[in-house]
Amino acid sequence: MRTKVVVIGGGYGGLRAIEFLAKHNDVDITLIDKNPYHYLQTEAYGYIAGRFDIHEIAIDLDKWCRGFKNRVDFLYEKATAVDYENQTVTTEKQQLSFDYLIVATGAQTNFFSFIEGLRENSYGVKNLMRAYNFRKEFENLIYKKLQNEEINSGEDINLAIGGAGLSGVEVAAEMAHVIEIYSKTLGERAKKIKIYLIDASDTILPGMSSYIISNTKKRLEKLGVNILTSAFIEKLDKTTIYFKNGEQLKYHFMIFTGGIKASSLNTKLECEKNRIDQLIADGELNIHNSKNIFAVGDCVEIKDMHGKLLPPTAQIAEKSAEYVANTIRKRIDGRASQPFHADVSGIFVALGGTYAVGEMFGFVKVKGYTAYLLKKAITYAYFLGLHLRINAGYKNRIKDTL
Ligand SMILES: Cc1cc2nc3c(=O)[nH]c(=O)nc-3n(C[C@H](O)[C@H](O)[C@H](O)COP(=O)(O)OP(=O)(O)OC[C@H]3O[C@@H](n4cnc5c(N)ncnc54)[C@H](O)[C@@H]3O)c2cc1C
């Protein structure tokens, strides 16, 4: 008998689950995504600063699915509801039945409503369109500087990044690095562009180790990034950021990486959720007490074995997806399954150009070019896997059309 698995969301978690499930010939898989591409958010910092191109951060999902030789169908549609009883997913166009469902819909930028003007006046990076718009603004600014067009009548041009977590820090470092490179060719004109990294916490990278925090801080300072911690943004208008302590900062544009909330599908799912709408699952990542419905990645709250909440990362999305794919296999075979034990194997922070800081397995600590090479190797392995599938999908498509 064949088993039908539906995966909602072609992000890090969704794709990893499919890679594992597609190894089994008795499983038919359908991937649903509201976008036609897989967005490599972990590389967004380089795209925004103009170091990577769009083909390096977006992968066509249809071709990727074709790489599995008719084993995986792709639907470019938005999922709008799940019927637990009847085991169906509704999209904007149709209804699909499933034996097993994996919800892997990720998260979106949380433009906090308590910060007046935040949504209207800032960009996010969790969405390719917003990242693209920000990149255009950044390139436009550099171009104007090259043309010697005066902006803000010769004053400093401040680019603000709200949120000094992993993504905010990486974006700040890469932009500062690009400005440093441009200052060699554009001279003093580029130096007028200043980067501000702002966070309400009393530290950058809250929750990370002192090794990562102190070395990241040193690198950011060397790149000339202005770090504002314990800085509560109260409101923003088109030109000014207003802080709770009464201070103000004139800015040119702002990117907000200060928080996430689960994707909007979660709001429609009947299931317990936390304050950022992440689904609350049981120890085997099942939701709504349904043994055949799972959630992985950023859309679900994941804790380690000590009950500590883990930050939403691609690494945890992939680990939870591998676990769920293996658990589905066990359920199909009628074998017993074990609870998910989430752990973080390591963390690498890209800090502009060929510099990074990282830690692996809690005791390997690296910084500088070595850390950069290790981070690059991890990214390259991921990228290569995607491309091997894409190449196979491309060939299969040509065969189909002959
Ligand atoms: C700048 C930046 C840097 C980062 N750096 C790192 C890093 O160095 N290391 C790391 O581990 N993590 C990093 N992260 C975090 C990482 O990108 C996320 O944790 C990861 O993307 C989560 O994977 P996911 O599969 O849960 O969701 P996503 O990758 O967000 O994928 C979700 C998918 O679901 C689709 N979807 C959503 N709703 C629907 C719907 N209703 N119907 C159909 N499809 C839907 C979306 O289109 C998307 O394709 C970074 C994030 C950013 C923004």
Short mmCIF file of C-alpha atoms and ligand atoms in Angstrom, two decimals:
data_model
loop_
_atom_site.label_atom_id
_atom_site.label_comp_id
_atom_site.label_asym_id
_atom_site.label_seq_id
_atom_site.Cartn_x
_atom_site.Cartn_y
_atom_site.Cartn_z
CA MET A 1 0.00 0.00 0.00
CA ARG A 2 1.23 3.50 -0.82
CA THR A 3 1.40 6.31 1.74
CA LYS A 4 0.53 9.91 0.87
CA VAL A 5 2.58 12.59 2.64
CA VAL A 6 1.80 16.29 2.21
CA VAL A 7 4.44 18.87 3.21
CA ILE A 8 3.36 22.51 3.59
CA GLY A 9 6.37 24.82 3.17
CA GLY A 10 9.49 24.40 1.01
CA GLY A 11 11.95 25.97 3.44
CA TYR A 12 14.87 24.35 5.27
CA GLY A 13 12.61 21.98 7.20
CA GLY A 14 10.25 21.03 4.37
CA LEU A 15 13.03 20.23 1.90
CA ARG A 16 15.00 18.18 4.40
CA ALA A 17 11.93 16.11 5.29
CA ILE A 18 11.32 15.41 1.58
CA GLU A 19 14.96 14.37 0.99
CA PHE A 20 14.58 11.76 3.74
CA LEU A 21 11.07 10.56 2.84
CA ALA A 22 11.77 10.29 -0.89
CA LYS A 23 14.28 7.51 -0.21
CA HIS A 24 11.29 5.18 0.25
CA ASN A 25 9.57 3.91 -2.88
CA ASP A 26 6.19 3.36 -1.21
CA VAL A 27 5.74 7.03 -0.28
CA ASP A 28 4.10 9.67 -2.54
CA ILE A 29 4.93 13.23 -1.59
CA THR A 30 3.29 16.55 -2.41
CA LEU A 31 5.02 19.81 -1.52
CA ILE A 32 2.87 22.95 -1.27
CA ASP A 33 4.47 26.39 -1.18
CA LYS A 34 2.99 29.85 -1.65
CA ASN A 35 6.22 30.84 -3.43
CA PRO A 36 7.73 29.12 -6.48
CA TYR A 37 11.20 29.19 -4.89
CA HIS A 38 13.13 28.05 -1.81
CA TYR A 39 14.64 31.14 -0.20
CA LEU A 40 18.05 30.65 1.44
CA GLN A 41 17.46 33.13 4.24
CA THR A 42 20.75 32.25 5.89
CA GLU A 43 22.52 33.95 2.96
CA ALA A 44 20.26 37.04 2.96
CA TYR A 45 22.95 39.21 4.58
CA GLY A 46 25.21 38.82 1.53
CA TYR A 47 22.37 39.44 -0.92
CA ILE A 48 21.27 42.64 0.79
CA ALA A 49 24.80 44.04 0.79
CA GLY A 50 25.21 43.13 -2.90
CA ARG A 51 27.77 40.36 -2.45
CA PHE A 52 25.55 37.50 -3.68
CA ASP A 53 23.15 37.45 -6.58
CA ILE A 54 19.57 36.24 -6.60
CA HIS A 55 20.45 32.83 -8.11
CA GLU A 56 22.63 32.20 -5.05
CA ILE A 57 19.76 32.64 -2.61
CA ALA A 58 16.70 31.33 -4.47
CA ILE A 59 16.11 27.82 -5.84
CA ASP A 60 13.23 26.87 -8.15
CA LEU A 61 11.01 24.43 -6.24
CA ASP A 62 9.38 22.89 -9.29
CA LYS A 63 12.74 21.83 -10.75
CA TRP A 64 13.98 20.69 -7.38
CA CYS A 65 10.92 18.43 -7.01
CA ARG A 66 11.36 17.10 -10.55
CA GLY A 67 14.82 15.98 -9.45
CA PHE A 68 13.04 13.12 -7.63
CA LYS A 69 11.76 11.63 -10.92
CA ASN A 70 7.98 11.96 -10.50
CA ARG A 71 8.15 10.95 -6.84
CA VAL A 72 7.49 14.46 -5.52
CA ASP A 73 4.76 16.78 -6.84
CA PHE A 74 4.96 20.51 -6.38
CA LEU A 75 1.97 22.81 -5.95
CA TYR A 76 2.64 26.53 -6.12
CA GLU A 77 -0.34 27.42 -3.95
CA LYS A 78 -1.02 28.89 -0.54
CA ALA A 79 -2.35 26.48 2.09
CA THR A 80 -5.26 28.04 3.93
CA ALA A 81 -6.65 25.35 6.24
CA VAL A 82 -6.14 21.86 7.65
CA ASP A 83 -9.02 19.53 8.49
CA TYR A 84 -7.67 17.17 11.16
CA GLU A 85 -10.70 14.82 11.14
CA ASN A 86 -10.98 14.32 7.40
CA GLN A 87 -7.20 14.52 6.87
CA THR A 88 -7.27 17.20 4.19
CA VAL A 89 -5.34 20.38 3.41
CA THR A 90 -7.17 23.20 1.67
CA THR A 91 -5.29 25.57 -0.61
CA GLU A 92 -6.60 28.59 -2.48
CA LYS A 93 -7.41 26.27 -5.41
CA GLN A 94 -8.14 22.75 -4.15
CA GLN A 95 -8.35 20.21 -1.37
CA LEU A 96 -5.81 17.42 -0.89
CA SER A 97 -6.07 14.35 1.28
CA PHE A 98 -3.10 12.95 3.22
CA ASP A 99 -2.04 10.00 5.34
CA TYR A 100 0.66 12.12 7.00
CA LEU A 101 1.05 15.89 7.09
CA ILE A 102 4.14 17.97 7.87
CA VAL A 103 3.56 21.66 8.61
CA ALA A 104 6.83 23.49 7.82
CA THR A 105 5.61 27.00 7.12
CA GLY A 106 8.36 28.90 8.97
CA ALA A 107 8.04 32.40 10.35
CA GLN A 108 7.79 36.03 9.32
CA THR A 109 9.20 39.30 10.64
CA ASN A 110 7.31 40.49 13.69
CA PHE A 111 6.84 44.22 13.10
CA PHE A 112 5.76 44.86 16.68
CA SER A 113 2.53 46.85 16.76
CA PHE A 114 3.65 48.59 19.98
CA ILE A 115 6.39 50.40 17.99
CA GLU A 116 4.48 53.09 16.14
CA GLY A 117 5.42 53.36 12.45
CA LEU A 118 7.66 50.27 12.43
CA ARG A 119 5.83 48.31 9.75
CA GLU A 120 5.41 51.34 7.46
CA ASN A 121 9.01 52.57 7.73
CA SER A 122 11.23 49.49 7.83
CA TYR A 123 12.21 46.47 5.77
CA GLY A 124 12.43 42.82 6.79
CA VAL A 125 14.70 40.06 5.53
CA LYS A 126 12.50 36.99 6.08
CA ASN A 127 10.79 37.70 2.82
CA LEU A 128 12.70 37.81 -0.48
CA MET A 129 10.70 40.75 -1.84
CA ARG A 130 11.49 42.92 1.17
CA ALA A 131 15.16 41.89 1.06
CA TYR A 132 15.23 42.79 -2.64
CA ASN A 133 13.69 46.22 -1.96
CA PHE A 134 16.25 46.89 0.73
CA ARG A 135 19.09 45.85 -1.57
CA LYS A 136 17.83 48.30 -4.20
CA GLU A 137 17.76 51.12 -1.63
CA PHE A 138 21.30 50.29 -0.54
CA GLU A 139 22.62 50.13 -4.13
CA ASN A 140 20.81 53.33 -4.98
CA LEU A 141 22.48 55.07 -2.08
CA ILE A 142 25.94 53.88 -3.13
CA TYR A 143 25.21 54.96 -6.72
CA LYS A 144 24.18 58.44 -5.59
CA LYS A 145 27.38 58.71 -3.60
CA LEU A 146 29.35 57.69 -6.69
CA GLN A 147 27.58 60.38 -8.69
CA ASN A 148 28.52 62.80 -5.93
CA GLU A 149 24.84 63.62 -5.42
CA GLU A 150 24.45 65.17 -2.01
CA ILE A 151 21.88 63.48 0.20
CA ASN A 152 20.95 65.02 3.56
CA SER A 153 23.04 68.09 2.62
CA GLY A 154 26.37 66.53 3.45
CA GLU A 155 25.40 65.11 6.83
CA ASP A 156 26.08 61.49 7.77
CA ILE A 157 23.65 59.00 6.24
CA ASN A 158 22.52 56.59 8.91
CA LEU A 159 21.35 53.08 8.06
CA ALA A 160 19.62 51.50 11.04
CA ILE A 161 19.28 47.82 11.84
CA GLY A 162 16.73 47.09 14.56
CA GLY A 163 17.54 43.86 16.37
CA ALA A 164 21.01 42.56 17.18
CA GLY A 165 20.29 38.84 16.96
CA LEU A 166 22.04 36.58 14.46
CA SER A 167 20.44 38.05 11.34
CA GLY A 168 20.78 41.70 12.43
CA VAL A 169 24.44 41.27 13.33
CA GLU A 170 25.23 39.52 10.02
CA VAL A 171 23.46 42.19 7.96
CA ALA A 172 25.20 45.03 9.89
CA ALA A 173 28.65 43.46 9.48
CA GLU A 174 28.25 42.74 5.76
CA MET A 175 26.97 46.24 4.98
CA ALA A 176 29.77 47.83 7.00
CA HIS A 177 32.29 45.66 5.18
CA VAL A 178 30.90 46.67 1.78
CA ILE A 179 31.07 50.34 2.79
CA GLU A 180 34.68 49.81 3.91
CA ILE A 181 35.53 48.37 0.47
CA TYR A 182 33.74 51.22 -1.30
CA SER A 183 35.51 53.82 0.78
CA LYS A 184 38.72 52.75 -0.97
CA THR A 185 37.23 53.58 -4.37
CA LEU A 186 34.68 56.26 -3.46
CA GLY A 187 36.83 57.82 -0.76
CA GLU A 188 35.30 60.07 1.89
CA ARG A 189 31.89 60.00 0.18
CA ALA A 190 31.30 56.36 1.22
CA LYS A 191 32.54 57.04 4.75
CA LYS A 192 29.57 59.31 5.31
CA ILE A 193 27.36 56.19 5.37
CA LYS A 194 27.08 54.96 8.96
CA ILE A 195 25.59 51.73 10.25
CA TYR A 196 23.65 51.65 13.55
CA LEU A 197 22.82 48.32 15.18
CA ILE A 198 20.08 48.79 17.77
CA ASP A 199 18.74 46.37 20.39
CA ALA A 200 16.59 46.67 23.50
CA SER A 201 18.68 44.00 25.30
CA ASP A 202 21.80 44.95 27.18
CA THR A 203 23.91 42.90 24.77
CA ILE A 204 24.15 41.93 21.13
CA LEU A 205 23.34 38.28 20.32
CA PRO A 206 21.34 37.69 23.52
CA GLY A 207 21.52 34.05 24.63
CA MET A 208 24.80 33.28 22.85
CA SER A 209 28.12 32.44 24.54
CA SER A 210 30.50 35.08 25.82
CA TYR A 211 33.09 33.93 23.24
CA ILE A 212 30.72 34.62 20.34
CA ILE A 213 29.43 37.88 21.83
CA SER A 214 32.80 39.43 22.68
CA ASN A 215 34.48 38.52 19.38
CA THR A 216 31.47 39.66 17.35
CA LYS A 217 31.45 42.96 19.20
CA LYS A 218 35.16 43.50 18.53
CA ARG A 219 34.68 42.79 14.82
CA LEU A 220 31.64 45.09 14.52
CA GLU A 221 33.53 47.90 16.25
CA LYS A 222 36.49 47.40 13.93
CA LEU A 223 34.12 47.71 10.97
CA GLY A 224 32.83 50.98 12.41
CA VAL A 225 29.33 49.74 13.31
CA ASN A 226 27.69 51.89 16.00
CA ILE A 227 26.18 49.51 18.56
CA LEU A 228 23.27 50.81 20.64
CA THR A 229 22.17 48.32 23.32
CA SER A 230 19.47 48.84 26.00
CA ALA A 231 17.95 51.11 23.37
CA PHE A 232 14.16 50.88 23.27
CA ILE A 233 12.62 52.16 20.05
CA GLU A 234 9.32 53.87 20.83
CA LYS A 235 8.34 55.05 17.37
CA LEU A 236 9.59 55.84 13.88
CA ASP A 237 8.56 58.29 11.26
CA LYS A 238 10.01 58.68 7.77
CA THR A 239 13.18 60.40 8.99
CA THR A 240 13.65 59.79 12.70
CA ILE A 241 13.83 56.97 15.23
CA TYR A 242 12.53 58.02 18.66
CA PHE A 243 13.89 56.15 21.69
CA LYS A 244 12.10 55.70 25.02
CA ASN A 245 14.82 57.69 26.84
CA GLY A 246 14.03 60.75 24.72
CA GLU A 247 16.99 60.43 22.35
CA GLN A 248 16.50 60.54 18.58
CA LEU A 249 18.40 59.24 15.56
CA LYS A 250 17.97 60.58 12.04
CA TYR A 251 18.02 57.68 9.60
CA HIS A 252 17.90 57.07 5.86
CA PHE A 253 16.39 53.61 5.97
CA MET A 254 15.92 50.82 8.45
CA ILE A 255 15.86 47.07 8.40
CA PHE A 256 14.05 45.30 11.24
CA THR A 257 15.27 41.91 12.43
CA GLY A 258 14.16 42.31 16.04
CA GLY A 259 11.61 39.51 16.22
CA ILE A 260 9.68 36.83 14.41
CA LYS A 261 6.24 35.35 14.63
CA ALA A 262 5.04 32.11 13.08
CA SER A 263 3.61 32.16 9.56
CA SER A 264 -0.01 33.20 9.18
CA LEU A 265 -1.31 29.67 8.53
CA ASN A 266 -0.79 28.95 12.25
CA THR A 267 -3.48 31.45 13.19
CA LYS A 268 -5.96 29.29 11.28
CA LEU A 269 -4.89 25.99 12.84
CA GLU A 270 -6.84 24.78 15.83
CA CYS A 271 -3.94 24.01 18.15
CA GLU A 272 -2.26 25.39 21.28
CA LYS A 273 0.19 28.22 20.45
CA ASN A 274 2.74 30.41 22.25
CA ARG A 275 2.84 34.23 22.27
CA ILE A 276 4.47 34.37 18.82
CA ASP A 277 1.93 31.95 17.36
CA GLN A 278 4.32 28.99 17.21
CA LEU A 279 2.46 25.69 17.49
CA ILE A 280 2.89 23.72 20.70
CA ALA A 281 3.66 20.12 19.79
CA ASP A 282 4.14 17.00 21.92
CA GLY A 283 7.51 15.26 22.41
CA GLU A 284 7.26 13.63 18.97
CA LEU A 285 6.39 16.94 17.25
CA ASN A 286 2.75 15.95 16.71
CA ILE A 287 0.17 18.70 16.95
CA HIS A 288 -3.47 18.58 18.01
CA ASN A 289 -2.92 15.07 19.49
CA SER A 290 -2.89 13.71 15.94
CA LYS A 291 -0.26 11.01 15.48
CA ASN A 292 -0.08 11.67 11.74
CA ILE A 293 0.24 15.47 11.80
CA PHE A 294 3.66 16.99 12.56
CA ALA A 295 5.18 20.46 12.71
CA VAL A 296 8.88 21.28 12.12
CA GLY A 297 11.14 24.34 12.03
CA ASP A 298 10.30 27.93 12.89
CA CYS A 299 6.52 27.40 12.95
CA VAL A 300 6.69 25.24 16.08
CA GLU A 301 8.10 25.86 19.58
CA ILE A 302 11.10 23.55 20.09
CA LYS A 303 12.86 23.00 23.43
CA ASP A 304 16.02 21.07 24.25
CA MET A 305 16.06 18.13 26.68
CA HIS A 306 16.43 20.53 29.66
CA GLY A 307 13.29 22.40 28.62
CA LYS A 308 15.25 25.39 27.31
CA LEU A 309 13.59 27.12 24.36
CA LEU A 310 15.81 26.88 21.26
CA PRO A 311 16.20 29.82 18.88
CA PRO A 312 14.55 29.29 15.50
CA THR A 313 17.36 28.31 13.13
CA ALA A 314 17.78 26.44 9.86
CA GLN A 315 19.83 23.91 11.79
CA ILE A 316 16.93 23.06 14.14
CA ALA A 317 14.45 23.14 11.23
CA GLU A 318 16.54 20.49 9.45
CA LYS A 319 17.07 18.35 12.54
CA SER A 320 13.37 18.38 13.41
CA ALA A 321 12.52 17.52 9.78
CA GLU A 322 14.93 14.55 9.71
CA TYR A 323 13.44 13.32 12.95
CA VAL A 324 9.86 13.63 11.66
CA ALA A 325 10.68 11.89 8.35
CA ASN A 326 12.21 8.98 10.27
CA THR A 327 9.26 8.87 12.68
CA ILE A 328 6.79 8.73 9.77
CA ARG A 329 8.76 5.79 8.35
CA LYS A 330 8.56 4.02 11.72
CA ARG A 331 4.81 4.65 11.95
CA ILE A 332 4.27 3.25 8.43
CA ASP A 333 6.24 0.14 9.41
CA GLY A 334 4.42 -0.17 12.74
CA ARG A 335 7.67 0.33 14.70
CA ALA A 336 7.92 2.27 17.97
CA SER A 337 9.15 5.87 17.81
CA GLN A 338 11.19 7.90 20.32
CA PRO A 339 10.80 11.55 21.38
CA PHE A 340 12.76 14.28 19.58
CA HIS A 341 15.93 15.41 21.34
CA ALA A 342 16.82 18.78 19.94
CA ASP A 343 20.35 20.09 20.38
CA VAL A 344 22.44 22.79 18.75
CA SER A 345 25.67 21.35 17.28
CA GLY A 346 27.25 24.71 16.63
CA ILE A 347 26.78 28.25 15.52
CA PHE A 348 28.65 30.39 13.00
CA VAL A 349 28.19 34.12 12.61
CA ALA A 350 29.26 35.68 9.29
CA LEU A 351 30.88 39.02 10.07
CA GLY A 352 31.63 40.69 6.77
CA GLY A 353 33.92 39.58 3.94
CA THR A 354 36.00 36.56 4.88
CA TYR A 355 35.55 36.87 8.64
CA ALA A 356 33.32 34.80 10.92
CA VAL A 357 33.10 33.63 14.52
CA GLY A 358 31.92 30.17 15.47
CA GLU A 359 31.60 27.44 18.03
CA MET A 360 31.04 23.72 17.49
CA PHE A 361 30.04 21.02 19.97
CA GLY A 362 30.52 23.47 22.83
CA PHE A 363 34.32 23.31 22.87
CA VAL A 364 35.69 24.11 19.38
CA LYS A 365 35.95 27.89 19.17
CA VAL A 366 37.11 29.61 15.98
CA LYS A 367 37.25 33.10 14.55
CA GLY A 368 38.55 34.95 11.50
CA TYR A 369 39.29 33.27 8.18
CA THR A 370 39.17 29.70 9.58
CA ALA A 371 35.67 30.25 10.92
CA TYR A 372 34.69 31.80 7.59
CA LEU A 373 35.97 28.72 5.70
CA LEU A 374 34.05 26.38 8.01
CA LYS A 375 30.84 28.38 7.60
CA LYS A 376 31.37 28.48 3.83
CA ALA A 377 31.89 24.70 3.75
CA ILE A 378 28.56 24.13 5.54
CA THR A 379 26.74 26.50 3.17
CA TYR A 380 28.45 24.99 0.15
CA ALA A 381 27.42 21.45 1.11
CA TYR A 382 23.81 22.62 1.44
CA PHE A 383 23.92 24.51 -1.85
CA LEU A 384 25.54 21.58 -3.67
CA GLY A 385 22.78 19.21 -2.49
CA LEU A 386 20.13 21.59 -3.83
CA HIS A 387 21.94 21.98 -7.13
CA LEU A 388 22.39 18.27 -7.74
CA ARG A 389 18.59 17.93 -7.42
CA ILE A 390 17.99 20.97 -9.61
CA ASN A 391 20.29 19.61 -12.33
CA ALA A 392 18.49 16.26 -12.26
CA GLY A 393 15.14 18.10 -12.35
CA TYR A 394 16.28 20.20 -15.30
CA LYS A 395 17.29 17.07 -17.25
CA ASN A 396 14.01 15.31 -16.36
CA ARG A 397 12.05 18.33 -17.58
CA ILE A 398 13.87 18.33 -20.92
CA LYS A 399 13.19 14.56 -21.28
CA ASP A 400 9.49 15.15 -20.51
CA THR A 401 9.18 17.80 -23.21
CA LEU A 402 10.94 15.73 -25.92
C1 LIG B 1 19.44 37.03 7.72
C2 LIG B 1 19.23 35.67 8.34
C3 LIG B 1 20.33 34.92 8.70
C4 LIG B 1 20.16 33.65 9.27
N1 LIG B 1 21.28 32.94 9.58
C5 LIG B 1 21.14 31.67 10.05
C6 LIG B 1 22.29 30.87 10.29
O1 LIG B 1 23.43 31.30 10.10
N2 LIG B 1 22.10 29.62 10.75
C7 LIG B 1 20.84 29.09 10.96
O2 LIG B 1 20.74 27.91 11.36
N3 LIG B 1 19.73 29.83 10.77
C8 LIG B 1 19.83 31.11 10.31
N4 LIG B 1 18.71 31.87 10.08
C9 LIG B 1 17.36 31.34 10.43
C10 LIG B 1 16.81 30.40 9.36
O3 LIG B 1 16.81 31.02 8.10
C11 LIG B 1 15.39 29.95 9.73
O4 LIG B 1 15.39 29.44 11.03
C12 LIG B 1 14.92 28.89 8.74
O5 LIG B 1 14.66 29.49 7.49
C13 LIG B 1 13.66 28.15 9.24
O6 LIG B 1 13.35 27.14 8.32
P1 LIG B 1 11.82 26.67 8.12
O7 LIG B 1 11.85 25.52 7.16
O8 LIG B 1 11.17 26.47 9.43
O9 LIG B 1 11.08 27.91 7.44
P2 LIG B 1 11.40 28.74 6.15
O10 LIG B 1 12.78 28.49 5.65
O11 LIG B 1 11.02 30.14 6.49
O12 LIG B 1 10.39 28.16 5.05
C14 LIG B 1 8.99 28.25 5.21
C15 LIG B 1 8.34 28.01 3.85
O13 LIG B 1 6.93 27.92 4.03
C16 LIG B 1 6.27 28.61 2.99
N5 LIG B 1 4.92 28.95 3.47
C17 LIG B 1 4.58 29.73 4.53
N6 LIG B 1 3.24 29.78 4.69
C18 LIG B 1 2.72 29.02 3.71
C19 LIG B 1 1.39 28.67 3.34
N7 LIG B 1 0.32 29.11 4.01
N8 LIG B 1 1.21 27.87 2.25
C20 LIG B 1 2.27 27.40 1.53
N9 LIG B 1 3.56 27.71 1.85
C21 LIG B 1 3.77 28.48 2.92
C22 LIG B 1 7.18 29.80 2.71
O14 LIG B 1 6.96 30.34 1.42
C23 LIG B 1 8.58 29.16 2.86
O15 LIG B 1 9.05 28.65 1.63
C24 LIG B 1 18.85 33.15 9.50
C25 LIG B 1 17.72 33.91 9.15
C26 LIG B 1 17.90 35.16 8.56
C27 LIG B 1 16.67 35.96 8.18
#
